[in-house]
CSV table of C-alpha atoms and ligand atoms in Angstrom, one decimal:
chain,number,residue,atom,x,y,z
A,1,MET,CA,0.0,0.0,0.0
A,2,VAL,CA,1.4,3.3,-1.0
A,3,VAL,CA,0.3,5.9,1.5
A,4,GLY,CA,0.5,9.3,0.0
A,5,GLY,CA,0.7,7.7,-3.5
A,6,ALA,CA,-1.1,10.7,-5.2
A,7,GLY,CA,1.7,13.1,-4.1
A,8,TYR,CA,4.9,14.0,-5.9
A,9,ILE,CA,7.3,11.3,-5.0
A,10,GLY,CA,4.5,8.8,-4.2
A,11,SER,CA,3.0,9.0,-7.7
A,12,HIS,CA,6.4,8.5,-9.4
A,13,THR,CA,6.9,5.4,-7.2
A,14,VAL,CA,3.5,4.0,-8.1
A,15,ARG,CA,4.4,4.3,-11.7
A,16,LEU,CA,7.6,2.5,-11.1
A,17,LEU,CA,5.8,-0.3,-9.2
A,18,GLN,CA,3.4,-0.6,-12.1
A,19,SER,CA,6.3,-0.8,-14.6
A,20,ARG,CA,7.8,-3.6,-12.6
A,21,SER,CA,4.4,-5.4,-12.3
A,22,VAL,CA,4.3,-5.1,-8.5
A,23,PRO,CA,0.6,-4.8,-7.5
A,24,CYS,CA,-0.1,-1.9,-5.3
A,25,VAL,CA,-3.0,0.2,-3.8
A,26,VAL,CA,-2.9,3.9,-3.2
A,27,PHE,CA,-4.1,5.4,0.1
A,28,ASP,CA,-4.3,9.1,0.0
A,29,ASN,CA,-6.6,11.8,1.3
A,30,LEU,CA,-6.0,14.1,-1.7
A,31,SER,CA,-5.3,17.0,0.6
A,32,THR,CA,-2.2,17.8,-1.4
A,33,GLY,CA,-2.0,14.9,-3.8
A,34,HIS,CA,-3.7,14.7,-7.2
A,35,ARG,CA,-6.2,12.0,-8.4
A,36,GLN,CA,-4.9,12.5,-12.0
A,37,ALA,CA,-1.4,11.4,-10.9
A,38,ILE,CA,-2.7,7.9,-10.1
A,39,PRO,CA,-3.2,5.5,-13.0
A,40,ASP,CA,-6.8,4.4,-13.5
A,41,ASP,CA,-6.0,0.8,-13.1
A,42,VAL,CA,-4.4,1.2,-9.7
A,43,PRO,CA,-6.9,0.7,-6.8
A,44,PHE,CA,-7.4,3.9,-4.9
A,45,VAL,CA,-8.6,4.4,-1.3
A,46,GLN,CA,-9.4,8.0,-0.6
A,47,ALA,CA,-9.1,8.3,3.2
A,48,ASP,CA,-7.2,10.0,5.9
A,49,LEU,CA,-4.6,8.6,8.2
A,50,ALA,CA,-6.6,10.2,11.1
A,51,ASP,CA,-9.2,7.5,10.3
A,52,ARG,CA,-7.9,4.3,11.8
A,53,GLU,CA,-10.9,2.3,10.8
A,54,ALA,CA,-10.2,3.2,7.1
A,55,ILE,CA,-6.5,2.3,7.4
A,56,GLY,CA,-7.4,-1.1,9.0
A,57,ARG,CA,-10.1,-1.8,6.3
A,58,ALA,CA,-7.7,-1.0,3.5
A,59,LEU,CA,-4.9,-3.2,4.9
A,60,GLN,CA,-7.4,-6.1,5.3
A,61,GLU,CA,-9.4,-5.8,2.1
A,62,HIS,CA,-6.4,-5.5,-0.1
A,63,LYS,CA,-4.4,-8.1,1.8
A,64,ILE,CA,-1.5,-5.7,2.2
A,65,GLN,CA,2.0,-7.1,2.9
A,66,SER,CA,4.1,-4.0,3.0
A,67,VAL,CA,3.6,-0.2,3.2
A,68,ILE,CA,5.5,2.6,1.6
A,69,HIS,CA,4.7,5.8,3.5
A,70,PHE,CA,5.0,9.2,1.8
A,71,ALA,CA,2.1,11.0,3.5
A,72,ALA,CA,3.4,14.0,5.5
A,73,LYS,CA,3.5,17.7,5.7
A,74,CYS,CA,6.8,18.9,4.3
A,75,TYR,CA,7.2,22.7,4.3
A,76,VAL,CA,9.9,23.9,6.6
A,77,GLY,CA,8.5,27.5,6.8
A,78,GLU,CA,5.0,26.4,7.6
A,79,SER,CA,6.3,23.9,10.2
A,80,VAL,CA,7.8,26.9,12.1
A,81,THR,CA,4.5,28.8,12.2
A,82,GLU,CA,2.2,25.8,12.5
A,83,PRO,CA,4.0,23.1,14.4
A,84,SER,CA,0.7,21.6,15.7
A,85,LYS,CA,-0.3,20.6,12.2
A,86,TYR,CA,3.1,18.9,11.7
A,87,TYR,CA,3.0,16.9,15.0
A,88,ARG,CA,-0.6,15.8,14.2
A,89,GLU,CA,-0.1,14.8,10.6
A,90,ASN,CA,3.4,13.5,10.6
A,91,VAL,CA,3.8,12.0,14.1
A,92,PHE,CA,0.3,11.2,15.3
A,93,ASN,CA,-1.0,9.9,12.0
A,94,THR,CA,2.1,7.8,11.5
A,95,TRP,CA,1.4,6.3,14.9
A,96,ASN,CA,-2.2,5.5,13.7
A,97,LEU,CA,-0.7,3.8,10.6
A,98,LEU,CA,1.8,1.7,12.7
A,99,GLU,CA,-0.9,0.7,15.1
A,100,GLU,CA,-3.2,-0.6,12.4
A,101,MET,CA,-0.3,-2.3,10.7
A,102,ARG,CA,0.5,-4.1,13.9
A,103,THR,CA,-3.1,-5.1,14.4
A,104,HIS,CA,-3.2,-6.5,10.9
A,105,ASN,CA,0.2,-8.1,11.1
A,106,VAL,CA,1.7,-5.9,8.3
A,107,MET,CA,5.3,-5.6,9.6
A,108,ARG,CA,7.3,-3.9,6.8
A,109,ILE,CA,7.4,-0.2,6.0
A,110,VAL,CA,9.6,2.1,3.9
A,111,PHE,CA,9.1,5.7,4.7
A,112,SER,CA,10.2,9.2,3.7
A,113,SER,CA,12.7,10.6,6.1
A,114,THR,CA,14.8,13.6,5.3
A,115,CYS,CA,18.2,15.2,5.6
A,116,ALA,CA,16.4,17.9,7.6
A,117,THR,CA,16.8,15.4,10.6
A,118,TYR,CA,20.5,16.3,10.6
A,119,GLY,CA,20.1,20.0,11.2
A,120,ASN,CA,23.0,22.3,10.6
A,121,PRO,CA,25.9,20.3,9.2
A,122,VAL,CA,28.9,19.8,11.4
A,123,GLN,CA,30.6,18.3,8.3
A,124,VAL,CA,29.8,18.4,4.6
A,125,PRO,CA,28.9,16.1,3.0
A,126,MET,CA,26.8,14.4,5.6
A,127,ASP,CA,26.7,10.7,6.0
A,128,GLU,CA,24.3,8.7,8.0
A,129,SER,CA,26.4,8.9,11.2
A,130,HIS,CA,26.0,12.7,11.2
A,131,PRO,CA,24.4,13.8,14.5
A,132,GLN,CA,20.6,14.2,14.1
A,133,LYS,CA,19.8,17.6,15.6
A,134,PRO,CA,17.0,19.1,13.5
A,135,ILE,CA,16.6,22.9,13.5
A,136,ASN,CA,13.0,23.2,12.6
A,137,PRO,CA,9.7,21.4,13.5
A,138,TYR,CA,9.5,19.6,10.2
A,139,GLY,CA,12.8,18.0,10.9
A,140,HIS,CA,11.8,17.2,14.5
A,141,THR,CA,8.6,15.4,13.4
A,142,LYS,CA,10.5,13.3,10.9
A,143,LEU,CA,13.1,12.4,13.5
A,144,HIS,CA,10.2,11.4,15.9
A,145,MET,CA,8.9,9.2,13.1
A,146,GLU,CA,12.3,7.5,12.8
A,147,HIS,CA,12.5,6.9,16.5
A,148,MET,CA,9.0,5.5,16.6
A,149,MET,CA,9.8,3.0,13.9
A,150,GLY,CA,13.0,2.1,15.7
A,151,ASP,CA,11.1,1.4,19.0
A,152,TYR,CA,8.4,-0.6,17.2
A,153,SER,CA,11.2,-2.6,15.5
A,154,THR,CA,12.8,-3.4,18.9
A,155,ALA,CA,9.6,-4.2,20.7
A,156,TYR,CA,7.3,-5.6,18.0
A,157,GLY,CA,9.6,-6.8,15.2
A,158,LEU,CA,8.6,-4.1,12.7
A,159,SER,CA,11.1,-3.9,9.9
A,160,TYR,CA,11.6,-0.5,8.4
A,161,ALA,CA,13.6,1.6,6.1
A,162,ALA,CA,14.1,5.3,6.8
A,163,LEU,CA,15.1,6.9,3.6
A,164,ARG,CA,16.6,10.3,4.2
A,165,TYR,CA,16.0,12.3,1.1
A,166,PHE,CA,18.0,15.4,0.1
A,167,ASN,CA,16.1,17.7,-2.3
A,168,ALA,CA,13.6,15.7,-4.4
A,169,ALA,CA,13.4,17.3,-7.8
A,170,GLY,CA,12.7,16.6,-11.5
A,171,ALA,CA,9.9,14.7,-13.0
A,172,ALA,CA,9.1,11.5,-15.0
A,173,SER,CA,10.5,11.9,-18.5
A,174,GLY,CA,7.9,12.8,-21.1
A,175,GLY,CA,6.2,15.3,-18.8
A,176,CYS,CA,3.2,13.1,-17.7
A,177,LEU,CA,4.0,13.4,-13.9
A,178,GLY,CA,5.6,16.1,-12.0
A,179,GLU,CA,5.8,18.4,-9.0
A,180,HIS,CA,2.7,20.5,-8.2
A,181,HIS,CA,2.2,21.9,-4.8
A,182,GLU,CA,-0.4,24.5,-3.7
A,183,PRO,CA,1.0,26.9,-2.6
A,184,GLU,CA,4.4,26.2,-4.3
A,185,THR,CA,7.4,27.0,-2.1
A,186,HIS,CA,10.1,24.8,-3.7
A,187,LEU,CA,12.9,26.5,-5.7
A,188,ILE,CA,12.8,24.5,-9.0
A,189,PRO,CA,9.1,24.7,-9.7
A,190,LEU,CA,9.1,28.4,-8.7
A,191,VAL,CA,12.0,29.1,-11.0
A,192,LEU,CA,10.3,27.3,-13.9
A,193,GLN,CA,7.1,29.3,-13.2
A,194,VAL,CA,9.2,32.4,-13.7
A,195,ALA,CA,10.4,30.9,-17.0
A,196,LEU,CA,6.8,30.4,-18.1
A,197,GLY,CA,6.0,34.0,-17.3
A,198,GLN,CA,3.7,33.0,-14.4
A,199,ARG,CA,5.8,34.9,-11.9
A,200,GLU,CA,7.8,38.1,-12.5
A,201,PHE,CA,11.0,37.0,-10.7
A,202,ILE,CA,12.5,34.5,-8.3
A,203,SER,CA,13.5,35.6,-4.8
A,204,ILE,CA,16.8,34.3,-3.6
A,205,PHE,CA,16.5,33.7,0.1
A,206,GLY,CA,19.8,35.3,1.3
A,207,ASP,CA,23.3,35.6,-0.2
A,208,ASP,CA,25.2,36.1,3.1
A,209,TYR,CA,25.6,32.4,3.9
A,210,GLU,CA,29.1,30.9,4.3
A,211,THR,CA,29.1,29.3,0.9
A,212,PRO,CA,31.2,30.3,-2.2
A,213,ASP,CA,28.6,32.6,-3.7
A,214,GLY,CA,26.7,33.3,-0.4
A,215,THR,CA,23.5,31.4,-1.4
A,216,CYS,CA,22.4,28.0,0.1
A,217,ILE,CA,23.7,24.8,-1.4
A,218,ARG,CA,21.4,21.8,-1.8
A,219,ASP,CA,21.8,18.3,-3.3
A,220,TYR,CA,19.0,17.8,-5.8
A,221,ILE,CA,18.0,14.2,-6.4
A,222,HIS,CA,15.8,13.0,-9.3
A,223,VAL,CA,12.3,11.8,-8.2
A,224,ASP,CA,12.6,8.6,-10.3
A,225,ASP,CA,15.9,7.7,-8.6
A,226,LEU,CA,14.1,8.2,-5.2
A,227,GLY,CA,11.3,5.8,-6.4
A,228,ASP,CA,13.8,3.2,-7.4
A,229,ALA,CA,15.5,3.4,-4.0
A,230,HIS,CA,12.1,2.7,-2.3
A,231,LEU,CA,11.7,-0.5,-4.3
A,232,ARG,CA,15.2,-1.6,-3.5
A,233,ALA,CA,14.7,-0.9,0.2
A,234,LEU,CA,11.5,-2.9,0.2
A,235,CYS,CA,13.3,-5.9,-1.4
A,236,GLN,CA,15.9,-5.7,1.3
A,237,LEU,CA,13.2,-5.7,4.0
A,238,GLU,CA,11.5,-8.7,2.3
A,239,ALA,CA,14.9,-10.4,2.3
A,240,GLY,CA,15.2,-10.0,6.1
A,241,ALA,CA,16.7,-6.6,6.8
A,242,GLN,CA,15.3,-5.2,10.0
A,243,GLU,CA,16.4,-1.5,10.1
A,244,LEU,CA,17.8,0.6,7.3
A,245,HIS,CA,18.8,4.3,7.6
A,246,VAL,CA,20.0,5.5,4.3
A,247,ASN,CA,20.7,8.8,2.7
A,248,LEU,CA,19.4,9.4,-0.8
A,249,GLY,CA,21.3,12.2,-2.7
A,250,THR,CA,23.8,12.6,-5.4
A,251,GLY,CA,26.7,13.8,-3.3
A,252,THR,CA,27.0,17.0,-5.3
A,253,GLY,CA,25.6,20.3,-4.2
A,254,PHE,CA,24.5,23.3,-6.2
A,255,SER,CA,23.9,26.9,-4.9
A,256,VAL,CA,20.6,28.7,-5.5
A,257,LYS,CA,22.4,31.0,-7.9
A,258,GLU,CA,24.0,28.1,-9.8
A,259,LEU,CA,20.6,26.4,-10.1
A,260,ILE,CA,19.0,29.5,-11.5
A,261,GLU,CA,21.8,29.9,-14.0
A,262,MET,CA,21.3,26.3,-15.2
A,263,ALA,CA,17.6,26.8,-15.4
A,264,ARG,CA,18.2,29.8,-17.7
A,265,GLU,CA,20.3,27.5,-19.9
A,266,VAL,CA,17.7,24.7,-20.0
A,267,THR,CA,14.7,26.9,-20.6
A,268,GLY,CA,16.2,29.6,-22.8
A,269,HIS,CA,14.4,32.2,-20.6
A,270,ALA,CA,16.0,35.1,-18.7
A,271,ILE,CA,14.5,34.2,-15.3
A,272,PRO,CA,14.9,37.5,-13.4
A,273,ALA,CA,16.1,37.0,-9.8
A,274,ARG,CA,15.9,39.4,-6.8
A,275,MET,CA,17.8,39.2,-3.6
A,276,GLY,CA,15.6,38.6,-0.6
A,277,GLU,CA,15.9,37.9,3.1
A,278,ARG,CA,17.0,34.5,4.6
A,279,ARG,CA,14.2,32.1,5.2
A,280,ASP,CA,13.8,30.8,8.7
A,281,GLY,CA,15.0,27.2,9.2
A,282,ASP,CA,17.3,27.0,6.2
A,283,PRO,CA,20.8,25.4,6.8
A,284,PRO,CA,23.5,26.8,4.5
A,285,GLN,CA,24.5,23.5,3.0
A,286,LEU,CA,22.9,20.1,2.7
A,287,VAL,CA,24.8,17.5,0.7
A,288,SER,CA,24.6,13.8,1.0
A,289,GLY,CA,27.7,11.7,1.9
A,290,GLY,CA,28.6,8.1,2.4
A,291,THR,CA,28.1,5.0,0.4
A,292,ARG,CA,25.4,3.2,2.4
A,293,ALA,CA,22.8,3.4,-0.4
A,294,LEU,CA,25.2,1.7,-2.8
A,295,ASP,CA,26.4,-0.8,-0.2
A,296,LEU,CA,23.0,-1.8,1.2
A,297,LEU,CA,20.6,-1.2,-1.7
A,298,GLY,CA,22.9,-1.4,-4.7
A,299,TRP,CA,21.5,2.0,-5.5
A,300,LYS,CA,23.1,4.9,-7.2
A,301,PRO,CA,21.3,7.8,-9.0
A,302,GLU,CA,20.9,7.2,-12.7
A,303,LYS,CA,19.6,10.7,-13.4
A,304,ALA,CA,22.0,12.6,-11.2
A,305,ALA,CA,22.9,15.5,-13.5
A,306,LEU,CA,21.2,18.8,-12.5
A,307,LYS,CA,20.7,19.6,-16.2
A,308,ARG,CA,18.7,16.4,-16.7
A,309,ILE,CA,16.7,17.0,-13.5
A,310,LEU,CA,15.8,20.5,-14.8
A,311,GLU,CA,15.0,19.3,-18.3
A,312,ASP,CA,12.5,16.7,-17.0
A,313,ALA,CA,11.0,19.3,-14.6
A,314,TRP,CA,10.7,21.7,-17.5
A,315,SER,CA,8.9,19.1,-19.7
A,316,PHE,CA,6.2,18.7,-17.0
A,317,HIS,CA,5.8,22.5,-16.5
A,318,ARG,CA,5.6,23.2,-20.2
A,319,LYS,CA,3.0,20.4,-20.7
A,320,HIS,CA,1.1,21.3,-17.5
A,321,PRO,CA,1.5,25.1,-17.0
A,322,GLY,CA,-1.4,25.0,-14.5
A,323,GLY,CA,-0.1,21.9,-12.8
A,324,TYR,CA,-2.6,18.9,-12.7
A,325,GLU,CA,-5.6,21.2,-12.7
B,401,UDP,N1,14.9,29.1,-2.1
B,401,UDP,C1,15.0,30.4,-2.6
B,401,UDP,N2,13.9,31.0,-3.1
B,401,UDP,C2,12.7,30.4,-3.2
B,401,UDP,C3,12.6,29.1,-2.7
B,401,UDP,C4,13.7,28.5,-2.2
B,401,UDP,O1,16.1,31.0,-2.6
B,401,UDP,O2,11.7,31.1,-3.7
B,401,UDP,C5,16.1,28.4,-1.6
B,401,UDP,C6,15.9,27.9,-0.2
B,401,UDP,O3,16.3,28.9,0.7
B,401,UDP,C7,16.8,26.7,-0.1
B,401,UDP,C8,16.8,26.2,-1.6
B,401,UDP,O4,16.3,27.3,-2.4
B,401,UDP,O5,18.1,27.1,0.1
B,401,UDP,C9,15.9,25.0,-1.8
B,401,UDP,O6,14.7,25.3,-1.2
B,401,UDP,P1,13.4,24.3,-1.3
B,401,UDP,O7,12.2,25.0,-0.7
B,401,UDP,O8,13.2,24.0,-2.8
B,401,UDP,O9,13.8,23.0,-0.6
B,401,UDP,P2,14.3,22.8,0.9
B,401,UDP,O10,15.8,22.8,0.9
B,401,UDP,O11,13.7,23.8,1.8
B,401,UDP,O12,13.8,21.4,1.2
């Protein structure tokens, strides 16, 4: 069961599961996901993780063996002003899911964690042994989710994979699926909306960071590569792995300015940029390190080049200038 399978990373993973003939069911409340992103022939349960009865029913009726869990609130800025929503949706609703899984003896879960659980880097790149000291409520809630799974693993034998994403980006090639959030806060879709003429300019959130050009550095990872890693993690759990904590990134960082420049090249548009204030909760650099994903999952990103990521994102935005609507 793919929880949050109508969302950005979830829908790409569902497509991958389908292409590999792995049967799946999508469970999503469509609060931020899109019905159009789920193929018609994939069973769809529209329900909320607050509704334990609905979770239990879905697990039972569809004879679920494993769960991939994407459903969560994921805006750093919003988490700072509305932490209550983040604790409810990310922590409490995940507890609901785990309780129903336990009741129905579904004991495998792969879930979306994040590099935001590390907080400010004490070294860059950051491997999985980096201290986990989140600096915003979003990161706190994801770390609580990791701890919850770890405790359920010890006490009840749950096997789980916590996949710590760096910056999910890009889109399925061909432009059929992509990134569409309401409101949009992520850098790449915003930059592409400027290229489409839907916004006048892109604001750069601070150029006084301790980085070579002063703007924040992030490790952008293609959404299809993320999907592939989920399937590999699931195979490892099925083969007997109990707990996996794995970074998913390319190991290469790009600054906000470098990304905008690359987007100008890919789109052929000027993309005006204006300097703005720092955004609360943004660490200066987040770049993935270590070789655990390769060692444990045999995974390495196939679509790692930022140019490729931007080209695929651009195909979706050109094809769907209004998103999925
Ligand atoms: N960013 C920016 N302008 C924007 C949106 C984002 O300069 O309009 C920066 C942000 O400060 C961060 C990087 O772009 O350094 C990536 O931000 P995004 O929200 O895409 O992902 P996050 O790193 O927060 O997960």
